[in-house]
Tab-separated table of C-alpha atoms and ligand atoms in Angstrom:
chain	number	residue	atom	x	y	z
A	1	UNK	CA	73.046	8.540	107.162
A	2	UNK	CA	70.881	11.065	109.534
A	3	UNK	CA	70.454	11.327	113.161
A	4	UNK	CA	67.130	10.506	114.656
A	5	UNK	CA	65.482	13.266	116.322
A	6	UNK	CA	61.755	12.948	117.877
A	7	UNK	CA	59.539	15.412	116.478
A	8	UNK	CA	56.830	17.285	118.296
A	9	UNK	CA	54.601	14.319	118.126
A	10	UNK	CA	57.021	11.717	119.209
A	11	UNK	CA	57.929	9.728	115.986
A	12	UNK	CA	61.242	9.527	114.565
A	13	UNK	CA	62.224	11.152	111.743
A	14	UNK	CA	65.065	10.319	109.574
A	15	UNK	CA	67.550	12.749	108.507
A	16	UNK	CA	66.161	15.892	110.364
A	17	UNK	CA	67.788	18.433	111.757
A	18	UNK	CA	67.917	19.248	115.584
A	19	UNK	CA	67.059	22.530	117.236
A	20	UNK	CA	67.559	23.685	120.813
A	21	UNK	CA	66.243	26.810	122.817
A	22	UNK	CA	69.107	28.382	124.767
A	23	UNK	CA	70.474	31.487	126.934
A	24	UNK	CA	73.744	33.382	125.824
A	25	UNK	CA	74.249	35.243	128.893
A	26	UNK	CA	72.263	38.885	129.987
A	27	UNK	CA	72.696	42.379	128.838
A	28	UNK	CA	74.207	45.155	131.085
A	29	UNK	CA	70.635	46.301	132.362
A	30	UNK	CA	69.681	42.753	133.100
A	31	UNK	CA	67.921	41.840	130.116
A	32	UNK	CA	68.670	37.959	129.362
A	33	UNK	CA	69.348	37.145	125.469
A	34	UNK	CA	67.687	33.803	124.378
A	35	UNK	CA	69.231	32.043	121.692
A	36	UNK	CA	68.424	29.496	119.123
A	37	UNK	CA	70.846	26.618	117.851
A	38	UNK	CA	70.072	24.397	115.056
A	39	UNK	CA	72.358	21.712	114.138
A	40	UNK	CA	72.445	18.852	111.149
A	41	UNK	CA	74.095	15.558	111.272
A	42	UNK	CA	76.758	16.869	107.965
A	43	UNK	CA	78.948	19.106	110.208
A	44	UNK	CA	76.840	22.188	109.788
A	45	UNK	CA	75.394	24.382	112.858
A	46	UNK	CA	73.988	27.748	113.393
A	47	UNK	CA	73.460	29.865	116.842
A	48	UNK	CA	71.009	32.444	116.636
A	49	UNK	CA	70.415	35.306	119.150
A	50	UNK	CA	67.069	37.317	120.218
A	51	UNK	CA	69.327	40.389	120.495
A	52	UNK	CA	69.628	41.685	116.666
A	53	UNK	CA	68.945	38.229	115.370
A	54	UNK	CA	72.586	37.849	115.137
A	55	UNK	CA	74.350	34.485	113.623
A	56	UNK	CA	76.661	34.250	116.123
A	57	UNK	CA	77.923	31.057	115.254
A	58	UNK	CA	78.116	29.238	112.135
A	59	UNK	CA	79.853	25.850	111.610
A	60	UNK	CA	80.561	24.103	108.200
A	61	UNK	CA	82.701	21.393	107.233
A	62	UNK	CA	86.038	21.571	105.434
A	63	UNK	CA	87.129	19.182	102.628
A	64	UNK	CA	88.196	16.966	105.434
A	65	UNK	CA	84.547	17.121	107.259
A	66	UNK	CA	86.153	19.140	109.802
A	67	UNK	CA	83.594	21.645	111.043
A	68	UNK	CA	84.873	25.115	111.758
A	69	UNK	CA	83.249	28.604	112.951
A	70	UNK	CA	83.150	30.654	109.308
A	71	UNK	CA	81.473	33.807	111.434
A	72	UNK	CA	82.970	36.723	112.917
A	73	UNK	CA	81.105	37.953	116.013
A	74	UNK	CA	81.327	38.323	119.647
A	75	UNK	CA	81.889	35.523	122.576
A	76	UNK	CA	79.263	38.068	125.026
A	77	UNK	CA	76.211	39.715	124.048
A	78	UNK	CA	76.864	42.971	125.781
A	79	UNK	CA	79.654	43.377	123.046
A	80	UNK	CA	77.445	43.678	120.263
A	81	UNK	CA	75.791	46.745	122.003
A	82	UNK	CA	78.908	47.996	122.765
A	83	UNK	CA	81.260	47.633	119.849
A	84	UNK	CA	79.149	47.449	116.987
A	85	UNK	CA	80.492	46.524	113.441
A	86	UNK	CA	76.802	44.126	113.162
A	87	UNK	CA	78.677	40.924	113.402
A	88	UNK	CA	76.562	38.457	111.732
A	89	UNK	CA	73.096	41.000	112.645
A	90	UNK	CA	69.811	41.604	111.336
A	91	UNK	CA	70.346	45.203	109.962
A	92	UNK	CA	66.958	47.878	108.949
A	93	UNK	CA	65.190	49.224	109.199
A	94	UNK	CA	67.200	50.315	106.252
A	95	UNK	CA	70.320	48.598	105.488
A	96	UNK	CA	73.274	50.591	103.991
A	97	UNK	CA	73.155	54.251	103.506
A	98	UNK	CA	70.641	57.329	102.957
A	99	UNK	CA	72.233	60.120	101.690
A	100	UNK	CA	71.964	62.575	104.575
A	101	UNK	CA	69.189	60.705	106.454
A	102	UNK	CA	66.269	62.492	104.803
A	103	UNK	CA	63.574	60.891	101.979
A	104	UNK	CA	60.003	61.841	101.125
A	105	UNK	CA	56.928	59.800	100.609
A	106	UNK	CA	53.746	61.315	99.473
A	107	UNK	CA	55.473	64.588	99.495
A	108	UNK	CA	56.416	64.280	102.966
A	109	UNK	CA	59.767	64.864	104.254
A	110	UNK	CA	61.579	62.813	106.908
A	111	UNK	CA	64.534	63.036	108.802
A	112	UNK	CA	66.458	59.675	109.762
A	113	UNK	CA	69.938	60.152	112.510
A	114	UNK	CA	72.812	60.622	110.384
A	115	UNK	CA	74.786	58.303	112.375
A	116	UNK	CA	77.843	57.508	109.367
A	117	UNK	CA	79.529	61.135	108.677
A	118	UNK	CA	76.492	63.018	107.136
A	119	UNK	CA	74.671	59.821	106.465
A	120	UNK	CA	72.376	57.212	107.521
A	121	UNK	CA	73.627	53.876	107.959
A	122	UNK	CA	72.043	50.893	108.886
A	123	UNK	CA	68.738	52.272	110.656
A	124	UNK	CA	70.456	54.604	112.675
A	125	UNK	CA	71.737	53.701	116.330
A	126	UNK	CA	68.924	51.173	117.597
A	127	UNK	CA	68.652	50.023	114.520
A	128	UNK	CA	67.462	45.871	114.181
A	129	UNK	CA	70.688	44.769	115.521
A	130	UNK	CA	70.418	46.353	118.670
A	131	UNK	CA	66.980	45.137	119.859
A	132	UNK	CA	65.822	42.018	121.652
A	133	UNK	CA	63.494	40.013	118.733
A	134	UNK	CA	61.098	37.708	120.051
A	135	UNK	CA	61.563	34.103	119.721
A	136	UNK	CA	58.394	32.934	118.261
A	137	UNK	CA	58.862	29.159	117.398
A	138	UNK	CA	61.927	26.521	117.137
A	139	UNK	CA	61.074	23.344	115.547
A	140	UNK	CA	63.403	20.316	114.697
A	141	UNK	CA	62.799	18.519	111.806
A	142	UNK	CA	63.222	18.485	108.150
A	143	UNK	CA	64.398	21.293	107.565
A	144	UNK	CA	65.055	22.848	111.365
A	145	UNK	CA	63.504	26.519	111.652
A	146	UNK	CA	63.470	29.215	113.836
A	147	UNK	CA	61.309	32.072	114.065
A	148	UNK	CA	61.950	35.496	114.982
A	149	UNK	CA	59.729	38.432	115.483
A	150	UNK	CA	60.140	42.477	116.191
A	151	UNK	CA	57.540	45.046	116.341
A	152	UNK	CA	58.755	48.754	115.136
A	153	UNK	CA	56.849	51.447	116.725
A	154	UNK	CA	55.193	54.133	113.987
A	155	UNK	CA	57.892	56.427	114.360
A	156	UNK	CA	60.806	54.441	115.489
A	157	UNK	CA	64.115	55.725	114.576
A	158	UNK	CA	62.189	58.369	112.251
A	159	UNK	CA	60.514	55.619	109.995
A	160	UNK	CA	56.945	55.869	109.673
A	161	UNK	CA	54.387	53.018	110.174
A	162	UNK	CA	54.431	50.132	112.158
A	163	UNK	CA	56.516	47.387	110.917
A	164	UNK	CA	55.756	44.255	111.792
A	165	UNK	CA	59.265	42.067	110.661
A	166	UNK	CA	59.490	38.266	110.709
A	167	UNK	CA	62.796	36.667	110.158
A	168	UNK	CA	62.614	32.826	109.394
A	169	UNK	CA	66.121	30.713	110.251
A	170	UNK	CA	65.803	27.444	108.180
A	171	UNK	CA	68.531	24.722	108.268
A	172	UNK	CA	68.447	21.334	106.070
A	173	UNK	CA	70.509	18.362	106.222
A	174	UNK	CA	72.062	19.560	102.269
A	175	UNK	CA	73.799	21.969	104.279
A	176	UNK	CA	71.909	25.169	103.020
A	177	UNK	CA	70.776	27.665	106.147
A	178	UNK	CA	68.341	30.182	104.178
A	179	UNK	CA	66.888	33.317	105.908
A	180	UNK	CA	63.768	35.334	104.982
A	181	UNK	CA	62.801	38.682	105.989
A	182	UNK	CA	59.013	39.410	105.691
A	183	UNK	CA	57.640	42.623	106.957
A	184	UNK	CA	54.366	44.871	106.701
A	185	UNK	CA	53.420	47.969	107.575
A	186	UNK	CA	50.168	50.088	108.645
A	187	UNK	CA	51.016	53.338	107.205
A	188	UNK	CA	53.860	53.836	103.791
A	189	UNK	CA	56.945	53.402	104.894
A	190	UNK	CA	60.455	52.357	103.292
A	191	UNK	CA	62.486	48.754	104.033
A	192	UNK	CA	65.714	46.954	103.319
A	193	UNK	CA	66.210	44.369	105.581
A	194	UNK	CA	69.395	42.200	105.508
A	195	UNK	CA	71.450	39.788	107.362
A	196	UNK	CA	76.062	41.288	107.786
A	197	UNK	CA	77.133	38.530	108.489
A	198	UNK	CA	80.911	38.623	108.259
A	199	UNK	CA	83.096	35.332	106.744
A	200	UNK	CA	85.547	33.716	107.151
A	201	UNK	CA	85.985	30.132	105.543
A	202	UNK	CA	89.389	29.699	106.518
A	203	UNK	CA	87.335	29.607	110.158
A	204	UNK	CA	86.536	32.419	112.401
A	205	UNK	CA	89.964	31.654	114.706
A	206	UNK	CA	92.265	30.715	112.087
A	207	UNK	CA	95.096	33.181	111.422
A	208	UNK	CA	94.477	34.782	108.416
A	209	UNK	CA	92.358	37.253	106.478
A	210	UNK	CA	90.057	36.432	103.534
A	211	UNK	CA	91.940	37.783	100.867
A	212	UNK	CA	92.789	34.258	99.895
A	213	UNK	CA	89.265	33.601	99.030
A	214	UNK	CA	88.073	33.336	95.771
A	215	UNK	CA	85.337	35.120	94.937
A	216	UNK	CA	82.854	35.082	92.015
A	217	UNK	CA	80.020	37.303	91.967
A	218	UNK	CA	76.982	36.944	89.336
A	219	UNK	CA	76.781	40.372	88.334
A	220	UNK	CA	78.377	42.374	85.721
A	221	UNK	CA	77.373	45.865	86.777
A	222	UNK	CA	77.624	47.662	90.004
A	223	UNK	CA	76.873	50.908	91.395
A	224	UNK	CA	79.502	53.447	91.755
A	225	UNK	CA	79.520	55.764	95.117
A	226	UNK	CA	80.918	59.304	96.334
A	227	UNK	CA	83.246	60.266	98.439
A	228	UNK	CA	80.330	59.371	101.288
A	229	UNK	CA	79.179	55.923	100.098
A	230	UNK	CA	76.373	56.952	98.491
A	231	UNK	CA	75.382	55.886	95.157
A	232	UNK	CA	75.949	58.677	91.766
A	233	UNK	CA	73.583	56.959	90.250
A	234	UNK	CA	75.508	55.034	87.743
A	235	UNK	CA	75.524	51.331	86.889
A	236	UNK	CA	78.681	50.694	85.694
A	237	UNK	CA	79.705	47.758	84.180
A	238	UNK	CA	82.459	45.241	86.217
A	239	UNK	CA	83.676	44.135	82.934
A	240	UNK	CA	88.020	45.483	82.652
A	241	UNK	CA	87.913	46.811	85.930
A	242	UNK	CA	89.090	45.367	89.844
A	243	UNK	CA	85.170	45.387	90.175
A	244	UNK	CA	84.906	41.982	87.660
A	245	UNK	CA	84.280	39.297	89.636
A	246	UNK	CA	82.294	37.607	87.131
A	247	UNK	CA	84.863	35.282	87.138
A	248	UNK	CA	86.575	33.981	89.721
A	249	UNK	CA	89.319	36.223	91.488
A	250	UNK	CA	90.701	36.573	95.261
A	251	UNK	CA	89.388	39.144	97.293
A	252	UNK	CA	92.660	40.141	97.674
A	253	UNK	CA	94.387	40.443	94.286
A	254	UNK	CA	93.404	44.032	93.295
A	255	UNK	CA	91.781	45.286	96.462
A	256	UNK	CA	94.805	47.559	96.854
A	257	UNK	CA	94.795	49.547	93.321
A	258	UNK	CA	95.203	52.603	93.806
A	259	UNK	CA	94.691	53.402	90.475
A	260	UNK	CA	90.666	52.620	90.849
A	261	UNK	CA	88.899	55.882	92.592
A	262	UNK	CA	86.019	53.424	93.664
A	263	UNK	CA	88.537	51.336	95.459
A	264	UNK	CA	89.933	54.272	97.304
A	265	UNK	CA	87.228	55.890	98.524
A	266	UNK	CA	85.976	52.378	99.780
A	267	UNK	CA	89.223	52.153	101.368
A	268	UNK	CA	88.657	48.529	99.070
A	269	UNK	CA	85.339	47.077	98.440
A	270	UNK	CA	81.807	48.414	99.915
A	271	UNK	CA	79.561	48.213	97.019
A	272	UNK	CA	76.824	47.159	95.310
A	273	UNK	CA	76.486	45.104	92.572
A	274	UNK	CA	73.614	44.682	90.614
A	275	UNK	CA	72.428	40.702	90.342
A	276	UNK	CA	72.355	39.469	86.883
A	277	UNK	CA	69.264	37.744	86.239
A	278	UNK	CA	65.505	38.762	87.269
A	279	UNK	CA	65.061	40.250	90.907
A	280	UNK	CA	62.073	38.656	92.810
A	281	UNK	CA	63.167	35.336	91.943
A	282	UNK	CA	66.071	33.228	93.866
A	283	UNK	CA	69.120	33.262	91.741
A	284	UNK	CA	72.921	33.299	92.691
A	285	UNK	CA	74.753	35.885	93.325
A	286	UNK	CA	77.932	34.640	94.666
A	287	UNK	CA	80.142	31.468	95.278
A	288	UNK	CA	83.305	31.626	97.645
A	289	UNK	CA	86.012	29.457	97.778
A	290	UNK	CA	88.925	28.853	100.541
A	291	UNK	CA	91.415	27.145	99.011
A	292	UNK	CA	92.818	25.828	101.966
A	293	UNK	CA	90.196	24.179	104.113
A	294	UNK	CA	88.025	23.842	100.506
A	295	UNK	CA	84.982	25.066	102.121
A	296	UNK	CA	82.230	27.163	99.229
A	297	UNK	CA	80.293	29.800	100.299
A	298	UNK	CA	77.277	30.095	97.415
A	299	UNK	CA	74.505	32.740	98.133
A	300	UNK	CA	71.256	32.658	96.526
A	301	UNK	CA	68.891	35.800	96.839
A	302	UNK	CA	65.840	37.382	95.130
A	303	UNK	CA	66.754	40.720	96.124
A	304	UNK	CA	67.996	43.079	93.372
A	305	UNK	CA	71.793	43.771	94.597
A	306	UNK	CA	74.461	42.369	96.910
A	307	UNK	CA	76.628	44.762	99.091
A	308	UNK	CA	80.426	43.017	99.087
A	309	UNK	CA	82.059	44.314	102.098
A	310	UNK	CA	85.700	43.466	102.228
A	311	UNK	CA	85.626	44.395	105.807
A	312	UNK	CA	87.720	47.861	105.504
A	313	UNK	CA	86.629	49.530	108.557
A	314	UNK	CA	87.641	46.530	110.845
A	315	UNK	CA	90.352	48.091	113.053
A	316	UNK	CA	91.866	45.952	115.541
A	317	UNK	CA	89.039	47.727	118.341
A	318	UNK	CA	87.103	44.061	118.485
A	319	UNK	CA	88.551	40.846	120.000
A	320	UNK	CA	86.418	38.273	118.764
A	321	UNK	CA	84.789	34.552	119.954
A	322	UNK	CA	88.439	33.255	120.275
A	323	UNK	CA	90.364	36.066	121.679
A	324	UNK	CA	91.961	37.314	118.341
A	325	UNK	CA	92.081	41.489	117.368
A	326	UNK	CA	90.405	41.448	114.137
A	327	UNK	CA	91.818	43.475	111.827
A	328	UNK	CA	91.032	45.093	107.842
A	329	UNK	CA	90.364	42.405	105.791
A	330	UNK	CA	89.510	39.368	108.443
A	331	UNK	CA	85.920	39.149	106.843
A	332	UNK	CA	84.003	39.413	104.069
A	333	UNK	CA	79.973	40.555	104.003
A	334	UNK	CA	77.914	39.716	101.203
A	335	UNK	CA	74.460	41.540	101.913
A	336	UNK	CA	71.701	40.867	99.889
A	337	UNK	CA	69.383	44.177	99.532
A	338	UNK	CA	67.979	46.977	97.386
A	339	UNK	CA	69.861	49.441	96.497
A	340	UNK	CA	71.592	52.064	99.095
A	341	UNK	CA	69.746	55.488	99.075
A	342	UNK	CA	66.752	53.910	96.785
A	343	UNK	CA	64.203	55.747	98.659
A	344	UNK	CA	66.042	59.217	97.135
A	345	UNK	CA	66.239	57.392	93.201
A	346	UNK	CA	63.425	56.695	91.495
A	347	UNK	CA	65.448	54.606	88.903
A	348	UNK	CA	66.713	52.246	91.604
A	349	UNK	CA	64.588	49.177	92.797
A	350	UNK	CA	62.026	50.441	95.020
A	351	UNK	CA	62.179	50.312	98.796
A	352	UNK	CA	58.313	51.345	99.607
A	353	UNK	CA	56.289	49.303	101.765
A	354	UNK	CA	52.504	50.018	101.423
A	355	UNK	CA	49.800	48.663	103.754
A	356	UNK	CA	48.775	45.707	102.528
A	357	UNK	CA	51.812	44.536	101.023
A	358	UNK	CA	54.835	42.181	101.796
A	359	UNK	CA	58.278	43.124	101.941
A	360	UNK	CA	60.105	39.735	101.296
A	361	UNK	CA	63.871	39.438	101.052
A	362	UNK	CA	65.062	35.616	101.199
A	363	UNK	CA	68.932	34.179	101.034
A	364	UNK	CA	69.961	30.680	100.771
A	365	UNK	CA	73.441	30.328	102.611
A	366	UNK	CA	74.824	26.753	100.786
A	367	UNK	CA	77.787	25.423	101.891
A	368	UNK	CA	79.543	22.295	100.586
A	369	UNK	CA	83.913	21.846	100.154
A	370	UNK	CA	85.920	21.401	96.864
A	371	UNK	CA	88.674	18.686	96.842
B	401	BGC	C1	78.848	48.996	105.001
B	401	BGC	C2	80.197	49.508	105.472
B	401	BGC	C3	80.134	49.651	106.965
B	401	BGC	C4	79.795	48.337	107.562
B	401	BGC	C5	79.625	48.461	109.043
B	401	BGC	C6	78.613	47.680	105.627
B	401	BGC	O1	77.366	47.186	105.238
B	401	BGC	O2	78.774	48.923	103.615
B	401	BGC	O3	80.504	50.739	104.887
B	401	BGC	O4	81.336	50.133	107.475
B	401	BGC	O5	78.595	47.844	107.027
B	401	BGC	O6	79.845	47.286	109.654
């Protein structure tokens, strides 16, 4: 069973996926926000935004085919400039942290806006999330895809080069919504590009926080942090420790032990974990279950490590979409990446970006429901 949706040329074709160019309101100065939504006929939907690329609405199916928003985010696009926690945003030019903003290429030294305590988080404060992308092409079909563009001035935020980042939206009618970062540069630069999106499979208005969820992740070692999020260095393995989710465990079952330092100073989980398997290539790295509505999360990346967020920080100073305060522990990030503070570790993946090259960093978003 598909719907019929008339391609570019006028034929039918079976089983694709629809896609629709839309507005989601204006900005405080004015500026209007275009968005994107692309919809199959198996429940699943997906509205994207030019400001920060943000997935601000996701629907899957539960066991029953009910469809459901699984996304936290905003109901107006001034509130993501406003109150930002990057609800479901494109976040870089460096995702997660650099310990005190600064790194060196080529023996050159540069300074980034410490804009988390004495580091830098997320590209700084007009990072990706905060800037209007371009929207460069919608197409229906098999699968749906949308294409977004931003050009990064040599300099921007203290990054050198110009970055020229594509982010490609694909949805199929198997219920799998992947996204792909590209990006290239004129001069050396550094990038981590990823999408923090926050979950909830229970849905985005239902009453209850995520620890419910169960939670594998593929990966048996992760990578320890200091007092300031940044990384010692270590890879230490999961295996005897709350940080095991090689098998599957709720998110909620030991993210109170006290007796784990790396769960205190995350104030629960904000780390990354090291992928098992061969970076570069698509793999999973996680599968989340909601016991109640049935609806799986899996994630499949070819980036080296996943940050799992168990959103700690989230403290009842957003109302989201459907009016509710969300509070510690109402969603869950899983953000496919290098390493945090690779540009200052030469034993982490690397995060350089040379002329000439491609920075690629793909995710494939499956969802399906268990009986
Ligand atoms: C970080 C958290 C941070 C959050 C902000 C996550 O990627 O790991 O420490 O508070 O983003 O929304």
């Amino acid at each position: 069973m598909g719907v019929l949706v008339v391609n570019s040329l006028g034929a039918s074709v079976a089983g694709a996926v629809e896609a629709r160019r839309g507005e989601f309101g204006t900005l405080a100065d004015g500026r209007k926000v275009e968005s994107v939504e692309l919809a199959n006929a198996k429940g699943m939907s997906v509205r994207i935004l030019a400001l920060g690329g943000v997935i601000q609405e996701l629907k899957a199916p539960d066991r029953n085919g009910k469809s459901a928003d699984v996304v936290l985010g905003y109901a107006t696009a001034q509130q993501y400039v406003d109150q930002p926690q990057y609800f479901g945003a494109t976040v870089g030019r460096y995702a997660n942290r650099i310990a005190a903003g600064k790194f060196s290429l080529d023996g050159k030294q540069y300074q980034l806006e410490t804009n988390d305590g004495p580091n830098h988080l997320h590209g700084g404060k007009r990072g990706f999330d905060k800037v209007l992308w371009k929207i460069e092409s919608v197409s229906a079909g098999s699968p749906a895809k949308a294409v977004l563009t931003y050009a990064s001035a040599d300099g921007e935020g203290g990054y050198p080069g110009k970055l020229q980042v594509t982010a490609t939206y694909t949805l199929n009618d198997k219920n799998e919504l992947s996204i792909e970062y590209r990006a290239t540069t004129d001069k050396p630069t550094i990038v981590n590009i990823t999408n923090h999106s926050y979950f909830n499979l229970a849905g985005e208005a239902a009453p209850t926080d995520v620890f419910g969820h169960r939670l594998t992740l593929f990966a048996s070692k992760y990578t320890p942090v200091n007092a300031t999020l940044i990384p010692t260095g270590e890879r230490r393995a999961v295996a005897g420790t709350a940080f095991d989710f090689t098998k599957p465990h709720t998110i909620g079952e030991r993210v109170r032990d006290g007796r784990d330092e790396q769960l205190r100073i995350g104030r629960g989980y904000d780390h990354n974990y090291i992928v098992d398997g061969e970076a570069g290539k698509l793999r999973p790295a996680a599968r989340v279950e909601e016991p109640t509505s049935g609806r799986v999360l899996e994630l499949l990346q070819d980036a080296p490590g996943v940050q799992f967020y168990s959103g700690n920080f989230l403290d009842a100073t957003s109302t989201g979409k459907s009016q509710r305060v969300y509070r510690q522990g109402d969603g869950f990030c899983l953000e496919p990446q290098v390493f945090p503070d690779s540009p200052n570790r030469s034993d982490f993946p690397n995060a350089r970006l040379n002329p000439g090259q491609t920075y690629v960093n793909t995710m494939v978003l499956r969802f399906s429901a268990a009986p």
